[in-house]
PDB file of C-alpha atoms in Angstrom:
ATOM      1  CA  MET T   1     212.032  44.737 302.191  1.00 51.00           C
ATOM      2  CA  LYS T   2     214.796  42.612 300.736  1.00 48.00           C
ATOM      3  CA  ASN T   3     215.268  44.894 297.578  1.00 51.00           C
ATOM      4  CA  SER T   4     214.840  47.536 299.727  1.00 52.00           C
ATOM      5  CA  THR T   5     217.683  46.333 301.587  1.00 52.00           C
ATOM      6  CA  LEU T   6     219.735  45.539 298.750  1.00 48.00           C
ATOM      7  CA  PHE T   7     219.377  48.835 297.252  1.00 45.00           C
ATOM      8  CA  SER T   8     220.743  50.446 300.285  1.00 53.00           C
ATOM      9  CA  LYS T   9     223.468  48.065 300.135  1.00 49.00           C
ATOM     10  CA  MET T  10     224.280  49.104 296.482  1.00 49.00           C
ATOM     11  CA  LYS T  11     224.346  52.960 297.175  1.00 52.00           C
ATOM     12  CA  LEU T  12     227.698  52.777 299.018  1.00 50.00           C
ATOM     13  CA  PRO T  13     229.574  51.512 295.988  1.00 52.00           C
ATOM     14  CA  LEU T  14     227.671  54.063 293.779  1.00 50.00           C
ATOM     15  CA  PHE T  15     228.612  56.514 296.030  1.00 50.00           C
ATOM     16  CA  ILE T  16     232.556  55.463 296.181  1.00 51.00           C
ATOM     17  CA  VAL T  17     232.437  55.239 292.553  1.00 48.00           C
ATOM     18  CA  ALA T  18     231.131  58.876 292.409  1.00 49.00           C
ATOM     19  CA  ILE T  19     233.686  60.303 294.857  1.00 50.00           C
ATOM     20  CA  LEU T  20     237.001  58.398 292.475  1.00 49.00           C
ATOM     21  CA  LEU T  21     235.409  59.791 289.702  1.00 48.00           C
ATOM     22  CA  ILE T  22     235.088  63.522 291.073  1.00 48.00           C
ATOM     23  CA  SER T  23     238.456  63.365 292.543  1.00 47.00           C
ATOM     24  CA  SER T  24     239.941  62.309 289.073  1.00 48.00           C
ATOM     25  CA  CYS T  25     238.642  65.536 287.550  1.00 51.00           C
ATOM     26  CA  GLY T  26     241.219  68.020 286.996  1.00 52.00           C
ATOM     27  CA  SER T  27     240.730  71.766 287.112  1.00 57.00           C
ATOM     28  CA  ARG T  28     241.480  74.325 284.633  1.00 57.00           C
ATOM     29  CA  LYS T  29     244.010  75.708 286.816  1.00 61.00           C
ATOM     30  CA  ASP T  30     245.848  72.390 286.487  1.00 61.00           C
ATOM     31  CA  ILE T  31     245.959  72.460 282.610  1.00 63.00           C
ATOM     32  CA  GLU T  32     246.280  76.024 281.279  1.00 71.00           C
ATOM     33  CA  TYR T  33     249.525  77.765 280.340  1.00 73.00           C
ATOM     34  CA  PHE T  34     250.323  81.537 281.240  1.00 68.00           C
ATOM     35  CA  GLN T  35     247.385  82.069 283.081  1.00 69.00           C
ATOM     36  CA  ASN T  36     247.772  85.748 284.511  1.00 64.00           C
ATOM     37  CA  VAL T  37     249.316  86.721 280.803  1.00 60.00           C
ATOM     38  CA  ASP T  38     246.321  88.995 280.253  1.00 60.00           C
ATOM     39  CA  GLN T  39     246.669  90.702 283.126  1.00 57.00           C
ATOM     40  CA  ILE T  40     250.446  91.879 282.500  1.00 53.00           C
ATOM     41  CA  GLY T  41     250.100  92.540 278.858  1.00 54.00           C
ATOM     42  CA  SER T  42     253.752  92.941 277.205  1.00 54.00           C
ATOM     43  CA  SER T  43     255.135  94.867 279.817  1.00 51.00           C
ATOM     44  CA  LYS T  44     257.625  92.187 281.247  1.00 56.00           C
ATOM     45  CA  SER T  45     260.895  92.003 279.117  1.00 58.00           C
ATOM     46  CA  ILE T  46     261.926  88.315 278.293  1.00 59.00           C
ATOM     47  CA  THR T  47     265.429  87.575 279.370  1.00 60.00           C
ATOM     48  CA  ASN T  48     268.593  87.983 276.929  1.00 68.00           C
ATOM     49  CA  TYR T  49     269.829  85.207 275.352  1.00 77.00           C
ATOM     50  CA  ASN T  50     273.586  84.730 275.287  1.00 81.00           C
ATOM     51  CA  PRO T  51     274.880  81.085 275.680  1.00 85.00           C
ATOM     52  CA  GLN T  52     278.230  80.424 276.402  1.00 89.00           C
ATOM     53  CA  ILE T  53     280.742  77.980 274.847  1.00 93.00           C
ATOM     54  CA  LYS T  54     280.873  74.858 276.620  1.00 91.00           C
ATOM     55  CA  PRO T  55     283.391  71.530 276.604  1.00 91.00           C
ATOM     56  CA  ASP T  56     282.226  68.949 274.497  1.00 92.00           C
ATOM     57  CA  ASP T  57     280.735  71.399 271.655  1.00 94.00           C
ATOM     58  CA  ILE T  58     281.617  70.993 268.378  1.00 94.00           C
ATOM     59  CA  LEU T  59     282.579  74.080 266.215  1.00 95.00           C
ATOM     60  CA  THR T  60     282.552  74.882 262.654  1.00 94.00           C
ATOM     61  CA  ILE T  61     284.898  78.633 262.544  1.00 96.00           C
ATOM     62  CA  ASN T  62     285.255  79.793 259.191  1.00 95.00           C
ATOM     63  CA  VAL T  63     287.558  82.906 258.241  1.00 96.00           C
ATOM     64  CA  SER T  64     286.931  85.152 255.507  1.00 95.00           C
ATOM     65  CA  ALA T  65     288.262  88.167 253.881  1.00 95.00           C
ATOM     66  CA  LEU T  66     288.936  90.181 250.351  1.00 94.00           C
ATOM     67  CA  ASP T  67     291.977  88.202 249.959  1.00 93.00           C
ATOM     68  CA  LEU T  68     291.082  84.434 249.850  1.00 91.00           C
ATOM     69  CA  ASP T  69     294.691  83.342 249.947  1.00 93.00           C
ATOM     70  CA  ALA T  70     295.745  85.046 253.100  1.00 94.00           C
ATOM     71  CA  VAL T  71     292.640  83.409 254.803  1.00 94.00           C
ATOM     72  CA  ARG T  72     293.134  79.613 253.475  1.00 93.00           C
ATOM     73  CA  PRO T  73     295.878  78.528 256.459  1.00 94.00           C
ATOM     74  CA  PHE T  74     293.270  79.587 258.694  1.00 95.00           C
ATOM     75  CA  ASN T  75     290.443  77.424 257.320  1.00 93.00           C
ATOM     76  CA  LEU T  76     290.360  73.678 258.350  1.00 89.00           C
ATOM     77  CA  PRO T  77     290.091  71.796 255.122  1.00 85.00           C
ATOM     78  CA  ALA T  78     286.660  70.238 253.759  1.00 77.00           C
ATOM     79  CA  THR T  79     286.991  66.430 253.742  1.00 71.00           C
ATOM     80  CA  SER T  80     284.455  64.025 251.704  1.00 62.00           C
ATOM     81  CA  PHE T  81     282.660  60.853 253.377  1.00 58.00           C
ATOM     82  CA  ILE T  82     281.648  57.373 251.932  1.00 60.00           C
ATOM     83  CA  ARG T  83     278.094  56.710 252.789  1.00 58.00           C
ATOM     84  CA  GLU T  84     276.773  53.151 253.378  1.00 64.00           C
ATOM     85  CA  ASP T  85     275.746  52.414 249.677  1.00 66.00           C
ATOM     86  CA  GLY T  86     279.196  53.235 248.731  1.00 61.00           C
ATOM     87  CA  GLU T  87     278.658  56.658 247.277  1.00 63.00           C
ATOM     88  CA  ILE T  88     280.735  59.698 248.052  1.00 60.00           C
ATOM     89  CA  GLY T  89     279.236  62.061 250.261  1.00 57.00           C
ATOM     90  CA  ARG T  90     279.119  65.950 249.953  1.00 58.00           C
ATOM     91  CA  ALA T  91     282.510  67.334 251.249  1.00 57.00           C
ATOM     92  CA  ALA T  92     281.894  69.368 254.488  1.00 68.00           C
ATOM     93  CA  GLN T  93     284.162  71.737 256.497  1.00 74.00           C
ATOM     94  CA  GLN T  94     286.201  69.918 259.286  1.00 86.00           C
ATOM     95  CA  THR T  95     284.789  70.538 262.951  1.00 92.00           C
ATOM     96  CA  TYR T  96     286.560  71.623 266.267  1.00 95.00           C
ATOM     97  CA  LEU T  97     285.678  69.831 269.199  1.00 95.00           C
ATOM     98  CA  VAL T  98     286.649  72.107 272.650  1.00 96.00           C
ATOM     99  CA  ASP T  99     288.108  69.825 274.823  1.00 95.00           C
ATOM    100  CA  LYS T 100     287.782  69.180 278.490  1.00 92.00           C
ATOM    101  CA  ASN T 101     289.780  72.233 279.357  1.00 93.00           C
ATOM    102  CA  GLY T 102     287.827  74.662 276.969  1.00 94.00           C
ATOM    103  CA  ASN T 103     290.306  74.896 274.361  1.00 97.00           C
ATOM    104  CA  ILE T 104     290.484  74.221 270.593  1.00 97.00           C
ATOM    105  CA  ASN T 105     293.447  73.936 268.551  1.00 96.00           C
ATOM    106  CA  PHE T 106     293.184  76.332 265.656  1.00 96.00           C
ATOM    107  CA  PRO T 107     295.314  76.701 262.305  1.00 95.00           C
ATOM    108  CA  VAL T 108     298.398  78.357 262.927  1.00 95.00           C
ATOM    109  CA  LEU T 109     297.114  80.480 265.703  1.00 95.00           C
ATOM    110  CA  GLY T 110     297.391  77.313 268.172  1.00 95.00           C
ATOM    111  CA  PRO T 111     295.649  76.371 271.137  1.00 96.00           C
ATOM    112  CA  MET T 112     293.359  78.746 272.616  1.00 96.00           C
ATOM    113  CA  LYS T 113     290.513  78.628 275.237  1.00 96.00           C
ATOM    114  CA  LEU T 114     287.059  79.210 274.199  1.00 96.00           C
ATOM    115  CA  ALA T 115     284.891  77.600 277.017  1.00 94.00           C
ATOM    116  CA  GLY T 116     282.990  80.341 279.187  1.00 91.00           C
ATOM    117  CA  LEU T 117     282.652  82.517 275.939  1.00 95.00           C
ATOM    118  CA  ASN T 118     279.733  83.495 274.009  1.00 93.00           C
ATOM    119  CA  LYS T 119     279.728  83.486 270.181  1.00 93.00           C
ATOM    120  CA  ILE T 120     280.293  87.272 270.175  1.00 94.00           C
ATOM    121  CA  GLN T 121     283.230  87.554 272.660  1.00 96.00           C
ATOM    122  CA  ALA T 122     284.738  84.213 270.871  1.00 97.00           C
ATOM    123  CA  THR T 123     284.071  85.593 267.266  1.00 97.00           C
ATOM    124  CA  ASN T 124     285.963  89.114 268.688  1.00 97.00           C
ATOM    125  CA  LYS T 125     288.761  87.156 270.377  1.00 97.00           C
ATOM    126  CA  ILE T 126     289.706  84.900 267.044  1.00 97.00           C
ATOM    127  CA  THR T 127     289.092  88.153 264.546  1.00 97.00           C
ATOM    128  CA  ASP T 128     291.705  90.168 266.947  1.00 97.00           C
ATOM    129  CA  LEU T 129     294.405  87.348 266.651  1.00 96.00           C
ATOM    130  CA  LEU T 130     294.113  87.286 262.956  1.00 96.00           C
ATOM    131  CA  LYS T 131     294.599  91.181 262.673  1.00 95.00           C
ATOM    132  CA  GLU T 132     298.149  90.468 262.684  1.00 94.00           C
ATOM    133  CA  TYR T 133     297.833  88.022 259.375  1.00 95.00           C
ATOM    134  CA  VAL T 134     295.029  88.715 257.838  1.00 95.00           C
ATOM    135  CA  LYS T 135     293.200  92.700 256.603  1.00 94.00           C
ATOM    136  CA  ASN T 136     289.721  92.925 258.089  1.00 95.00           C
ATOM    137  CA  PRO T 137     288.985  88.879 258.306  1.00 96.00           C
ATOM    138  CA  ILE T 138     285.630  88.033 258.841  1.00 96.00           C
ATOM    139  CA  VAL T 139     284.961  84.949 261.642  1.00 97.00           C
ATOM    140  CA  ASN T 140     281.825  82.834 261.625  1.00 95.00           C
ATOM    141  CA  ILE T 141     281.138  80.281 264.282  1.00 95.00           C
ATOM    142  CA  ARG T 142     278.618  78.118 264.568  1.00 93.00           C
ATOM    143  CA  THR T 143     277.610  74.938 267.206  1.00 92.00           C
ATOM    144  CA  ILE T 144     276.482  71.996 265.071  1.00 91.00           C
ATOM    145  CA  ASN T 145     276.078  69.647 268.052  1.00 92.00           C
ATOM    146  CA  PHE T 146     273.260  71.916 269.672  1.00 93.00           C
ATOM    147  CA  LYS T 147     270.680  69.744 271.260  1.00 94.00           C
ATOM    148  CA  VAL T 148     268.151  69.743 273.963  1.00 96.00           C
ATOM    149  CA  THR T 149     266.579  66.701 276.078  1.00 97.00           C
ATOM    150  CA  VAL T 150     262.670  66.410 276.744  1.00 97.00           C
ATOM    151  CA  LEU T 151     261.694  63.686 279.219  1.00 97.00           C
ATOM    152  CA  GLY T 152     258.923  62.707 281.564  1.00 95.00           C
ATOM    153  CA  GLU T 153     255.229  63.348 280.744  1.00 95.00           C
ATOM    154  CA  VAL T 154     255.176  64.815 277.116  1.00 96.00           C
ATOM    155  CA  ASN T 155     253.731  63.092 273.988  1.00 96.00           C
ATOM    156  CA  ARG T 156     257.037  62.208 272.020  1.00 97.00           C
ATOM    157  CA  PRO T 157     260.107  62.419 274.289  1.00 97.00           C
ATOM    158  CA  GLY T 158     263.685  62.407 273.151  1.00 96.00           C
ATOM    159  CA  SER T 159     266.640  64.623 272.187  1.00 96.00           C
ATOM    160  CA  PHE T 160     266.433  67.361 269.784  1.00 96.00           C
ATOM    161  CA  THR T 161     269.078  69.113 267.437  1.00 93.00           C
ATOM    162  CA  ILE T 162     268.649  72.820 267.082  1.00 92.00           C
ATOM    163  CA  PRO T 163     269.945  74.090 263.812  1.00 88.00           C
ATOM    164  CA  ASN T 164     269.869  77.584 264.915  1.00 85.00           C
ATOM    165  CA  GLU T 165     271.125  77.436 268.170  1.00 83.00           C
ATOM    166  CA  ARG T 166     268.448  79.364 269.851  1.00 89.00           C
ATOM    167  CA  ILE T 167     265.213  77.452 271.530  1.00 93.00           C
ATOM    168  CA  THR T 168     263.047  78.411 274.310  1.00 94.00           C
ATOM    169  CA  ILE T 169     261.439  75.969 276.632  1.00 95.00           C
ATOM    170  CA  LEU T 170     257.995  76.213 274.481  1.00 95.00           C
ATOM    171  CA  GLU T 171     259.758  75.487 271.516  1.00 95.00           C
ATOM    172  CA  ALA T 172     260.974  72.301 272.942  1.00 96.00           C
ATOM    173  CA  LEU T 173     257.596  71.405 274.892  1.00 96.00           C
ATOM    174  CA  GLY T 174     256.600  71.570 271.170  1.00 96.00           C
ATOM    175  CA  LEU T 175     258.792  69.619 269.720  1.00 96.00           C
ATOM    176  CA  ALA T 176     258.017  66.979 272.276  1.00 96.00           C
ATOM    177  CA  GLY T 177     254.154  67.190 271.400  1.00 96.00           C
ATOM    178  CA  ASP T 178     253.670  69.306 274.150  1.00 95.00           C
ATOM    179  CA  MET T 179     253.070  67.808 277.924  1.00 95.00           C
ATOM    180  CA  THR T 180     250.273  64.929 278.416  1.00 94.00           C
ATOM    181  CA  ILE T 181     247.048  65.654 280.857  1.00 91.00           C
ATOM    182  CA  GLN T 182     248.823  63.817 283.163  1.00 91.00           C
ATOM    183  CA  ALA T 183     251.810  66.450 283.445  1.00 92.00           C
ATOM    184  CA  GLU T 184     252.130  68.683 286.579  1.00 92.00           C
ATOM    185  CA  ARG T 185     252.789  72.026 284.764  1.00 91.00           C
ATOM    186  CA  ASN T 186     253.552  73.997 287.629  1.00 91.00           C
ATOM    187  CA  ASN T 187     256.522  71.934 288.012  1.00 92.00           C
ATOM    188  CA  VAL T 188     258.999  71.463 285.178  1.00 95.00           C
ATOM    189  CA  LEU T 189     262.441  70.749 285.651  1.00 96.00           C
ATOM    190  CA  ILE T 190     265.607  71.897 283.907  1.00 96.00           C
ATOM    191  CA  VAL T 191     268.896  70.533 284.277  1.00 96.00           C
ATOM    192  CA  ARG T 192     271.832  72.192 282.999  1.00 94.00           C
ATOM    193  CA  GLU T 193     275.499  72.196 283.296  1.00 87.00           C
ATOM    194  CA  ASN T 194     277.035  75.213 283.726  1.00 79.00           C
ATOM    195  CA  ASN T 195     281.081  75.574 284.481  1.00 75.00           C
ATOM    196  CA  GLY T 196     281.301  71.957 285.464  1.00 77.00           C
ATOM    197  CA  LYS T 197     278.710  71.751 287.651  1.00 87.00           C
ATOM    198  CA  THR T 198     275.145  70.291 287.328  1.00 92.00           C
ATOM    199  CA  THR T 199     272.169  72.689 288.268  1.00 93.00           C
ATOM    200  CA  TYR T 200     268.741  72.403 288.739  1.00 95.00           C
ATOM    201  CA  SER T 201     265.630  74.976 288.064  1.00 94.00           C
ATOM    202  CA  ARG T 202     262.219  74.895 288.174  1.00 94.00           C
ATOM    203  CA  ILE T 203     259.552  76.548 286.230  1.00 93.00           C
ATOM    204  CA  ASP T 204     255.995  77.029 286.489  1.00 93.00           C
ATOM    205  CA  MET T 205     254.367  76.696 282.825  1.00 92.00           C
ATOM    206  CA  THR T 206     250.835  78.185 284.403  1.00 90.00           C
ATOM    207  CA  SER T 207     252.305  81.468 285.574  1.00 89.00           C
ATOM    208  CA  GLU T 208     253.290  84.360 283.117  1.00 86.00           C
ATOM    209  CA  ASN T 209     256.691  84.374 284.868  1.00 87.00           C
ATOM    210  CA  VAL T 210     258.119  81.948 282.818  1.00 89.00           C
ATOM    211  CA  PHE T 211     259.120  84.474 280.179  1.00 88.00           C
ATOM    212  CA  THR T 212     261.439  86.385 282.673  1.00 88.00           C
ATOM    213  CA  SER T 213     262.460  82.892 284.089  1.00 90.00           C
ATOM    214  CA  PRO T 214     266.805  82.591 283.283  1.00 90.00           C
ATOM    215  CA  VAL T 215     265.578  78.831 281.829  1.00 92.00           C
ATOM    216  CA  TYR T 216     263.336  80.473 279.548  1.00 93.00           C
ATOM    217  CA  TYR T 217     265.823  80.222 276.743  1.00 94.00           C
ATOM    218  CA  LEU T 218     267.466  76.691 276.996  1.00 94.00           C
ATOM    219  CA  THR T 219     271.466  76.113 276.213  1.00 91.00           C
ATOM    220  CA  GLN T 220     273.461  73.374 274.860  1.00 90.00           C
ATOM    221  CA  ASN T 221     272.630  69.869 276.397  1.00 92.00           C
ATOM    222  CA  ASP T 222     269.889  70.968 278.754  1.00 95.00           C
ATOM    223  CA  VAL T 223     267.416  68.582 279.931  1.00 97.00           C
ATOM    224  CA  VAL T 224     263.640  69.101 280.513  1.00 97.00           C
ATOM    225  CA  TYR T 225     262.030  66.807 282.646  1.00 97.00           C
ATOM    226  CA  VAL T 226     258.084  67.196 283.146  1.00 96.00           C
ATOM    227  CA  VAL T 227     256.888  65.732 286.518  1.00 93.00           C
ATOM    228  CA  PRO T 228     254.071  63.283 286.552  1.00 92.00           C
ATOM    229  CA  ASN T 229     251.095  64.616 288.431  1.00 84.00           C
ATOM    230  CA  ASN T 230     249.495  62.866 291.181  1.00 77.00           C
ATOM    231  CA  SER T 231     246.623  61.143 289.066  1.00 71.00           C
ATOM    232  CA  ARG T 232     249.599  60.010 287.221  1.00 68.00           C
ATOM    233  CA  VAL T 233     251.288  58.419 289.848  1.00 67.00           C
ATOM    234  CA  LYS T 234     248.341  56.404 291.195  1.00 66.00           C
ATOM    235  CA  SER T 235     247.261  55.184 288.046  1.00 66.00           C
ATOM    236  CA  SER T 236     250.627  53.616 287.691  1.00 61.00           C
ATOM    237  CA  THR T 237     250.544  51.753 290.754  1.00 58.00           C
ATOM    238  CA  VAL T 238     247.079  50.324 290.044  1.00 54.00           C
ATOM    239  CA  GLY T 239     247.719  49.685 286.502  1.00 55.00           C
ATOM    240  CA  PRO T 240     247.175  51.767 283.147  1.00 52.00           C
ATOM    241  CA  ASN T 241     243.495  50.639 282.654  1.00 59.00           C
ATOM    242  CA  THR T 242     241.889  51.964 285.873  1.00 56.00           C
ATOM    243  CA  ASN T 243     239.979  54.811 284.328  1.00 56.00           C
ATOM    244  CA  ALA T 244     238.317  52.440 282.355  1.00 60.00           C
ATOM    245  CA  THR T 245     237.618  49.825 285.048  1.00 61.00           C
ATOM    246  CA  LEU T 246     236.284  53.160 286.930  1.00 57.00           C
ATOM    247  CA  SER T 247     234.173  53.607 284.091  1.00 63.00           C
ATOM    248  CA  VAL T 248     232.580  50.063 283.559  1.00 65.00           C
ATOM    249  CA  VAL T 249     232.449  49.773 287.471  1.00 63.00           C
ATOM    250  CA  SER T 250     230.317  52.903 287.740  1.00 66.00           C
ATOM    251  CA  THR T 251     228.097  52.120 284.758  1.00 72.00           C
ATOM    252  CA  LEU T 252     227.403  48.288 286.168  1.00 69.00           C
ATOM    253  CA  VAL T 253     226.568  49.758 289.419  1.00 69.00           C
ATOM    254  CA  THR T 254     224.161  52.337 287.910  1.00 72.00           C
ATOM    255  CA  VAL T 255     222.409  49.850 285.739  1.00 65.00           C
ATOM    256  CA  ALA T 256     222.061  47.381 288.882  1.00 66.00           C
ATOM    257  CA  ALA T 257     220.737  50.456 291.003  1.00 67.00           C
ATOM    258  CA  LEU T 258     218.066  51.118 288.478  1.00 66.00           C
ATOM    259  CA  VAL T 259     217.032  47.174 287.893  1.00 63.00           C
ATOM    260  CA  ILE T 260     216.366  47.242 291.766  1.00 69.00           C
ATOM    261  CA  SER T 261     214.628  50.257 291.615  1.00 65.00           C
ATOM    262  CA  ILE T 262     212.301  49.190 289.060  1.00 71.00           C
ATOM    263  CA  THR T 263     211.872  45.721 290.631  1.00 70.00           C
ATOM    264  CA  SER T 264     211.021  47.265 294.144  1.00 65.00           C
ATOM    265  CA  ARG T 265     207.931  49.133 293.201  1.00 62.00           C
TER     266      ARG T 265
END
């Protein structure tokens, strides 16, 4: 009778542990990306990528033409630098910093505003101004400090410099080692500075609509924040070893229940 009563008491913690383990399990819907993509095929078009030049962008602007002497005054000189080991580094073309008003100071042409223009518009603007001095000028503009930052529930959070100035949110998450299993995939936050204002957008990575989102392509200095899910929040409250503790407790309860069952026969 005593053993039977003890066994009955053991059922309660065993039941509690079972509930905790079941509630900690996620479903496929919680973790799978693009869940309806097979249903829509390739009918949706991806948002056009056309980033604008912003203040604090660092640009290289190279002007070329058949007459090299004619374009020389419009190119910043290349400079060398001394490395930490004392060796002289390779000469590199000087850069333009877009100031807080969106301007650069271009040789001969003087101050000009580029912020708010995309690369094609900025290239056309400089090309048109140069035609007064150079025959058939060719202008090439690049942003050399294009970077995005990925934070939150990813395996390798950090800031990443993008050499080709084009990156999607999928590629950014790939650089950060993908989202962890504790990430809230339907609530990814993108923080963006636009025309002096900070905007916030949320994107559902489990939906096929991610491909047509206005933040599918990231822009200079975007921040991607992956929100932790409820299980991650709860585990941080009670400690990082909660899952291991539950596993040990459930094992001990099962063994104890088995021993009591055997001895009560």
